Short mmCIF file of C-alpha atoms and ligand atoms in Angstrom, two decimals:
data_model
loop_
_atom_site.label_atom_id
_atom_site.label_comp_id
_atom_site.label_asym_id
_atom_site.label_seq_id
_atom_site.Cartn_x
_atom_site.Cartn_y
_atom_site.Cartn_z
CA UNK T 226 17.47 8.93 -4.67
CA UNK T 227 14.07 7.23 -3.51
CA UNK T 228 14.60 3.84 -3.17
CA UNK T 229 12.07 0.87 -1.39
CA UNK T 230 14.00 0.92 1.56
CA UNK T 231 13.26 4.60 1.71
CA UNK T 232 9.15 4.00 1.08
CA UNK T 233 8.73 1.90 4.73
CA UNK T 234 7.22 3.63 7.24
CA UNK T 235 9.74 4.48 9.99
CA UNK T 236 7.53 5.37 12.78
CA UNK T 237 10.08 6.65 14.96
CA UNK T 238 11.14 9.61 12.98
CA UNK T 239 7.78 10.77 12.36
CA UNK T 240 5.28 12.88 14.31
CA UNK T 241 2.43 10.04 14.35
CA UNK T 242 1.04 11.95 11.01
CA UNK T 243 -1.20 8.89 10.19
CA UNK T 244 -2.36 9.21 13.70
CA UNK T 245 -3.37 12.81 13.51
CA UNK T 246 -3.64 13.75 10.03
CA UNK T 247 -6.50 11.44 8.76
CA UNK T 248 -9.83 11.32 9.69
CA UNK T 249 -11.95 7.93 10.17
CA UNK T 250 -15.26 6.58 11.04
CA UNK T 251 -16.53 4.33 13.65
CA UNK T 252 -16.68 0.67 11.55
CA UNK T 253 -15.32 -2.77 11.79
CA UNK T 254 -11.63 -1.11 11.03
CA UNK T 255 -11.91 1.67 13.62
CA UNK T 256 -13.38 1.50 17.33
CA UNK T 257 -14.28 5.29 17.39
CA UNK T 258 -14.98 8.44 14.65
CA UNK T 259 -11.87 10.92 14.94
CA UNK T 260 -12.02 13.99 12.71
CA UNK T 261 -9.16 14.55 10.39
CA UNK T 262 -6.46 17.13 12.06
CA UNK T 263 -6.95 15.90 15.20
CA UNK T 264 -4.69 13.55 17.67
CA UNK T 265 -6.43 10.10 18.02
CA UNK T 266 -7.34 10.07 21.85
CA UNK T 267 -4.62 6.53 22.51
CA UNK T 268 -1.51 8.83 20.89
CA UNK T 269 1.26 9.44 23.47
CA UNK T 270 3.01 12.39 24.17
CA UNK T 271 6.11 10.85 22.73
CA UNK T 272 3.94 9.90 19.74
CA UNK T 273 3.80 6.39 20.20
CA UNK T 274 0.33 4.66 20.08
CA UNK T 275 -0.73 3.43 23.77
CA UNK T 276 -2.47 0.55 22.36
CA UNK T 277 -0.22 -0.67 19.64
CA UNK T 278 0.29 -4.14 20.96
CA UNK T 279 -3.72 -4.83 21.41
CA UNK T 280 -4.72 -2.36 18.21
CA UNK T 281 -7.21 -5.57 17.16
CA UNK T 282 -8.46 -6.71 20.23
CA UNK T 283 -9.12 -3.27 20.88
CA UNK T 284 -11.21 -2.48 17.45
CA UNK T 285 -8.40 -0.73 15.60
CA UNK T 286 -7.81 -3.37 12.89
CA UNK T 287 -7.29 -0.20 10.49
CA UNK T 288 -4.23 0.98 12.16
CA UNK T 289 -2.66 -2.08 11.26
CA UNK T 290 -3.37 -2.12 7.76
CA UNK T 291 -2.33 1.52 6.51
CA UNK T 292 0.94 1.96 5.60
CA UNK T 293 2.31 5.76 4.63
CA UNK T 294 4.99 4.36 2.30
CA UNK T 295 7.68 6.60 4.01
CA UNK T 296 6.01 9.78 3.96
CA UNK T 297 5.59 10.19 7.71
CA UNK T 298 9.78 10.37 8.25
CA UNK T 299 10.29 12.54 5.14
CA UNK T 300 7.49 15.43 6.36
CA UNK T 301 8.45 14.83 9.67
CA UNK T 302 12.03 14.99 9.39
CA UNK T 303 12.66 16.76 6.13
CA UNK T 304 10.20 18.96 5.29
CA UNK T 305 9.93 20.35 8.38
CA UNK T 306 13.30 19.91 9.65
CA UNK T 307 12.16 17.49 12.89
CA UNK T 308 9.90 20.27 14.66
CA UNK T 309 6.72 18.44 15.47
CA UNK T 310 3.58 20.17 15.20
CA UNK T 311 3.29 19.65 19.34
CA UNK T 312 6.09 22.04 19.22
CA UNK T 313 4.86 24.38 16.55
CA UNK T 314 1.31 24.01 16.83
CA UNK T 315 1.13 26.98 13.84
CA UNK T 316 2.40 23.92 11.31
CA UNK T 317 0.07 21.82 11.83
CA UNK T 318 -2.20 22.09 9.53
CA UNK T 319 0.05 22.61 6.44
CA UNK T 320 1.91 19.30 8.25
CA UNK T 321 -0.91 17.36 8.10
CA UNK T 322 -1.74 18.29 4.56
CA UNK T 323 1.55 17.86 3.42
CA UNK T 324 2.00 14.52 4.57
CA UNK T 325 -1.73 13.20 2.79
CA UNK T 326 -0.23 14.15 -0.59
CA UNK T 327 3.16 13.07 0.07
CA UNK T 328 1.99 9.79 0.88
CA UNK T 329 -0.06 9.95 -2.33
CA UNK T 330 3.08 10.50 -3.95
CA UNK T 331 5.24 7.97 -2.67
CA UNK T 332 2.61 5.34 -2.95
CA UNK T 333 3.34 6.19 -7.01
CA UNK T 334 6.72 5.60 -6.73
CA UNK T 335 6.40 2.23 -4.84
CA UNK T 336 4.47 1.06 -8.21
CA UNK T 337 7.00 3.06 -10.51
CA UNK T 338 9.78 1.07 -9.34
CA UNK T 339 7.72 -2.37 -9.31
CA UNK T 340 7.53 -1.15 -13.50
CA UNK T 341 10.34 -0.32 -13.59
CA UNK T 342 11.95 -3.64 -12.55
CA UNK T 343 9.54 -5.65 -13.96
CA UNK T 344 8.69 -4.39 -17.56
CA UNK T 345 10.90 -6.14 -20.31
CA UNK T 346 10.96 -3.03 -22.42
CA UNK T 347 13.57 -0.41 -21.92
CA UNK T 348 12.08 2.73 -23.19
CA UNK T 349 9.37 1.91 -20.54
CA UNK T 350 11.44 1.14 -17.47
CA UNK T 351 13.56 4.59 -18.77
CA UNK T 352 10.15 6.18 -18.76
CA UNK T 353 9.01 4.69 -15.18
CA UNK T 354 12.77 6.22 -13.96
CA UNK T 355 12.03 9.51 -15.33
CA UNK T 356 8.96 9.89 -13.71
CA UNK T 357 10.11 8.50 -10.57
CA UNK T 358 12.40 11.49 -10.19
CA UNK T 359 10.05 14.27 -11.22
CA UNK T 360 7.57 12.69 -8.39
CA UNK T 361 10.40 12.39 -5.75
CA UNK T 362 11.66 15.86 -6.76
CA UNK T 363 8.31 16.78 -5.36
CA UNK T 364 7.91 14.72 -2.84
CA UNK T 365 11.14 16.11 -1.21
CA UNK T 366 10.89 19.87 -1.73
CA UNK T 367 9.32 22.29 0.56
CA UNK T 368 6.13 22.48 1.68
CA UNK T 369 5.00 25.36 -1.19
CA UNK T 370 6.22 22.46 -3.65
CA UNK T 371 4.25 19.55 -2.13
CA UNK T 372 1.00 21.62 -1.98
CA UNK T 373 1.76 23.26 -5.54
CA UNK T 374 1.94 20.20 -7.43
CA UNK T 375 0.15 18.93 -9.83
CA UNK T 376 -0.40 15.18 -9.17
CA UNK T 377 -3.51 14.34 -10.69
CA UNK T 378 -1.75 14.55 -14.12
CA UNK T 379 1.04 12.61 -12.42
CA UNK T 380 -1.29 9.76 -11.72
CA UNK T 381 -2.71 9.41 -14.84
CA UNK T 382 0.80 9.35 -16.48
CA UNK T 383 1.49 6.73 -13.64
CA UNK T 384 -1.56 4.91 -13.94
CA UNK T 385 -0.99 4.57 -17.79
CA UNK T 386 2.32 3.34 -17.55
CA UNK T 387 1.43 1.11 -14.71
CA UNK T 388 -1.53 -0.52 -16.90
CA UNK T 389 1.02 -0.91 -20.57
CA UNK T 390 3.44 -2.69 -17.78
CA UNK T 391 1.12 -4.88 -16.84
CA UNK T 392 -0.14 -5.79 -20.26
CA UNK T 393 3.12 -6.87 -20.91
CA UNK T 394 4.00 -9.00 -17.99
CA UNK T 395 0.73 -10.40 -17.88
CA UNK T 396 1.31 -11.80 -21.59
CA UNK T 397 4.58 -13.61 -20.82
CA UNK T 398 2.22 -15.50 -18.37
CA UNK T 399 -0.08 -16.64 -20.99
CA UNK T 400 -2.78 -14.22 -19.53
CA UNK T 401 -4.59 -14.14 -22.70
CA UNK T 402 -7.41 -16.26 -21.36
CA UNK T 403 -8.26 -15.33 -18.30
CA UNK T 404 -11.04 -12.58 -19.28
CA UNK T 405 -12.95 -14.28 -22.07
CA UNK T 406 -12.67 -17.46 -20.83
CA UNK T 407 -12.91 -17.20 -17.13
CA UNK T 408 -15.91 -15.25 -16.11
CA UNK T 409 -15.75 -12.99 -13.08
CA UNK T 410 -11.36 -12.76 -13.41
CA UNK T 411 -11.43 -9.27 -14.98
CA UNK T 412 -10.86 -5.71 -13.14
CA UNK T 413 -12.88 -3.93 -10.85
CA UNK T 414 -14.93 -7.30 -10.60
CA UNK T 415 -17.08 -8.39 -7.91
CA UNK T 416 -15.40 -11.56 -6.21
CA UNK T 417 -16.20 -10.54 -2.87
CA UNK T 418 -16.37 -14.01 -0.88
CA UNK T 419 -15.50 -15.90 -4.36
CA UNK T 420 -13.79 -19.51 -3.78
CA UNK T 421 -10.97 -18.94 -5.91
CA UNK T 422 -8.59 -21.37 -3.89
CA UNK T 423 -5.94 -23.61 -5.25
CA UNK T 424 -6.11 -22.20 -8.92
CA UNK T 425 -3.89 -21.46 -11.21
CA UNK T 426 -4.44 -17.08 -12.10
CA UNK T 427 -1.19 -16.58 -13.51
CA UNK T 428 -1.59 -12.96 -15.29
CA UNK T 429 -5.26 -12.62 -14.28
CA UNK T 430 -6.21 -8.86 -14.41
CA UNK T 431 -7.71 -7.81 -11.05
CA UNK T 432 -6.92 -4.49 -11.21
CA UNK T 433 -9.42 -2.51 -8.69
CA UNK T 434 -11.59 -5.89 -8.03
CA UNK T 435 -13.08 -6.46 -4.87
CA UNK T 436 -11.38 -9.89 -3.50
CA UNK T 437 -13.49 -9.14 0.27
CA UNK T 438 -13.48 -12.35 2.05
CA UNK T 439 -12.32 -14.07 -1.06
CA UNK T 440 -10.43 -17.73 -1.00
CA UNK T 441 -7.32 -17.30 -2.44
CA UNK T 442 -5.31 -20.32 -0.87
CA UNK T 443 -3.15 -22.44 -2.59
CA UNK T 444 -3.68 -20.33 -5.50
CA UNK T 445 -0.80 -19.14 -7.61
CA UNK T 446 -1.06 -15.59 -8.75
CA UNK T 447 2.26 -14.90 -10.45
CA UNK T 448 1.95 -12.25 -12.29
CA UNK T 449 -1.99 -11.44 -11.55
CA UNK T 450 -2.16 -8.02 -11.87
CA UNK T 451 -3.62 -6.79 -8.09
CA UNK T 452 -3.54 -2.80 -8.75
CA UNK T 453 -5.93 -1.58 -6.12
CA UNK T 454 -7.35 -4.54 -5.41
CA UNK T 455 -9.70 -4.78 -2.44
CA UNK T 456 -8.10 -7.92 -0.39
CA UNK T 457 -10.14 -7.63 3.23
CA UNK T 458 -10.23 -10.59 4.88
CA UNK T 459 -9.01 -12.35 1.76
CA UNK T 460 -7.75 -15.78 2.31
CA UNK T 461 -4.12 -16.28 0.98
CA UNK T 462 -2.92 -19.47 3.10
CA UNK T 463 -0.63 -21.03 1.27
CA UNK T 464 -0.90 -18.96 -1.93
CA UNK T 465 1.77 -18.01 -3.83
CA UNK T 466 2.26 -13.65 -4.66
CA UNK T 467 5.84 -14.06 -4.72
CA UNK T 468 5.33 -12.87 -8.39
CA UNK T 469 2.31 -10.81 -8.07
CA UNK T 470 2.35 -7.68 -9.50
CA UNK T 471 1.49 -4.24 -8.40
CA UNK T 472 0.68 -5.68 -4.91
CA UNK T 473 1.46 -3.36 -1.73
CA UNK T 474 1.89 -3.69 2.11
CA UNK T 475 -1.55 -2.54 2.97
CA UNK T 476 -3.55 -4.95 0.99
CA UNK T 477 -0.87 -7.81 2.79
CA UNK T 478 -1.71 -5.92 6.04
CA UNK T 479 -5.84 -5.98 5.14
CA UNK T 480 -5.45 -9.59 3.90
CA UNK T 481 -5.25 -13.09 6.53
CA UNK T 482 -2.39 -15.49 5.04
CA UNK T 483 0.03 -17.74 6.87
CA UNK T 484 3.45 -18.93 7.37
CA UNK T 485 3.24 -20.46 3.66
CA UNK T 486 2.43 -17.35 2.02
CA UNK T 487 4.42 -16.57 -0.52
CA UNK T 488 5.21 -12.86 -0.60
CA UNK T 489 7.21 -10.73 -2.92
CA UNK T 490 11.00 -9.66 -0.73
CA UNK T 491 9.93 -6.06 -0.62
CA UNK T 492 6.90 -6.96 1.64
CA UNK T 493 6.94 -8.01 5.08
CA UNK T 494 4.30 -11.29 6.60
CA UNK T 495 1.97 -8.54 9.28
CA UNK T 496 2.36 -9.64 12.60
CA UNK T 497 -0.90 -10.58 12.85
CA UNK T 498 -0.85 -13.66 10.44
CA UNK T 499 2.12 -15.22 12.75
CA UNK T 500 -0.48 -14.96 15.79
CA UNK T 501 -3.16 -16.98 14.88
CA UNK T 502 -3.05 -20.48 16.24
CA UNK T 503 -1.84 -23.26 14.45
CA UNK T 504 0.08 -21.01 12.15
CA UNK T 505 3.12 -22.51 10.76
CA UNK T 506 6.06 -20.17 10.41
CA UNK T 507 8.94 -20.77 8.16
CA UNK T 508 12.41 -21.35 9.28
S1 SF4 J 634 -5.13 3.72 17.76
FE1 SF4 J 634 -2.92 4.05 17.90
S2 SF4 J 634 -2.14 3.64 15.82
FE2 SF4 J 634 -4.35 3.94 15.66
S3 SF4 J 634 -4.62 6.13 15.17
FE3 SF4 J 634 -4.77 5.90 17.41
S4 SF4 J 634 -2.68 6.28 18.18
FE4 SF4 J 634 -2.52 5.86 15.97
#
């Protein structure tokens, strides 16, 4: 059974996949341009990252924002049985390609299960739970499987749950108003840099809006709907997502808060919120 705890990254059962598999480009988020397949030049033998304690400083602000929702342990381990691709250099490349859609699957589940537990309805959580376990089916079988599958009809029977879920948790937060009366609050908008702080955007839609550099703090956003929102630099000091829907570690990791962040219990405060002076940390 795929459960939350089993969609963290556990980075030491798995062959540094993220660190091999995927390609980037020299930018603010990456220091260098490493071709996809390839082992990024700081990976250690033993698969640890040389640099993981300085990856900011250092210009690798992107490693610490991606997060493989568990699919790095399950190729690693599962799929193919805990032989790395240093050992078997032949299984590489069906590794690496493995791993890219596995991820893509488990990243569905995460959001299946937020639907799941959040919708009121229970012909739609019963629907989120079926597809749950066709995806995981998938997501564990063998490499042939993985490869074989189908998941761009998966994600649009995802997607359309995802947005009926939302429709429905967004109402019980009196959501009605946000897009006709509240310019700019409406998805895939434009907010990049937007003050938006200490506001009220209980069951605002921002599904797939770009929030870059946006001022969130203080705001509460209980039950905003954050689907593939863009948070970059985003400001959420103080602002309250303990109720935010649809939201994931990456956009936490992407986004600057603070020790008053609130943050739903299945996502962890990055390190690199608790390092900036003056931070106040809880507890
Ligand atoms: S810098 Fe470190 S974490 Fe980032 S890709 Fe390279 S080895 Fe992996």
């Amino acid at each position: 059974m795929t459960t939350t705890a089993t969609l963290r990254p556990d980075c030491s059962k798995c062959f540094a996949l993220c660190c091999t598999a995927l390609g980037f480009t020299r930018s603010a988020d990456f220091a260098i341009d490493k071709p996809a397949a390839s082992a990024c030049p700081n990976l250690a033998e033993d698969f640890s990252c040389a640099i993981h304690q300085r990856l900011r400083p250092r210009g690798f602000r992107g490693c610490t924002v991606f997060d493989c929702f568990g699919a790095g342990q399950l190729v690693s381990q599962h799929t193919f049985g805990g032989t790395s691709w240093r050992q078997n250099p032949a299984s590489a490349s069906a590794m690496f390609d493995v791993f890219k859609r596995v991820r893509q699957l488990h990243e569905m589940l995460w959001y299946l299960e937020e639907a799941r537990r959040r919708t009121f309805d229970p012909g739609l959580a019963s629907t989120a739970a079926h597809l749950a376990e066709q995806l995981a089916a998938i997501a564990q079988g063998d490499a042939a499987t993985v490869l074989g599958a189908d998941v761009e009809t998966h994600h649009w029977q995802v997607r359309n749950l995802l947005m009926e879920v939302s429709e429905e948790v967004r109402a019980s937060y009196g959501a009605e108003g946000h897009q006709t009366h509240d310019g700019g609050l409406q998805p895939g908008a434009d907010l990049m840099g937007a003050d938006l702080a200490n506001r009220r955007l209980c069951g605002a839609d921002l599904r797939g809006s770009y929030l870059i550099g946006a001022n969130l703090a203080g705001s509460d956003l209980a039950a905003a709907d954050l689907l593939g929102a863009d948070l970059r630099g985003a400001n959420l000091a103080g602002a309250d997502l303990a109720k935010a829907l649809y939201l994931t570690q990456p956009q936490v990791n992407a986004a600057e808060g603070d020790g008053r962040t609130l943050l739903p219990p299945e996502l962890t405060r990055p390190d690199h919120w608790l390092r900036q002076p003056g931070t106040r940390v809880p507890g």
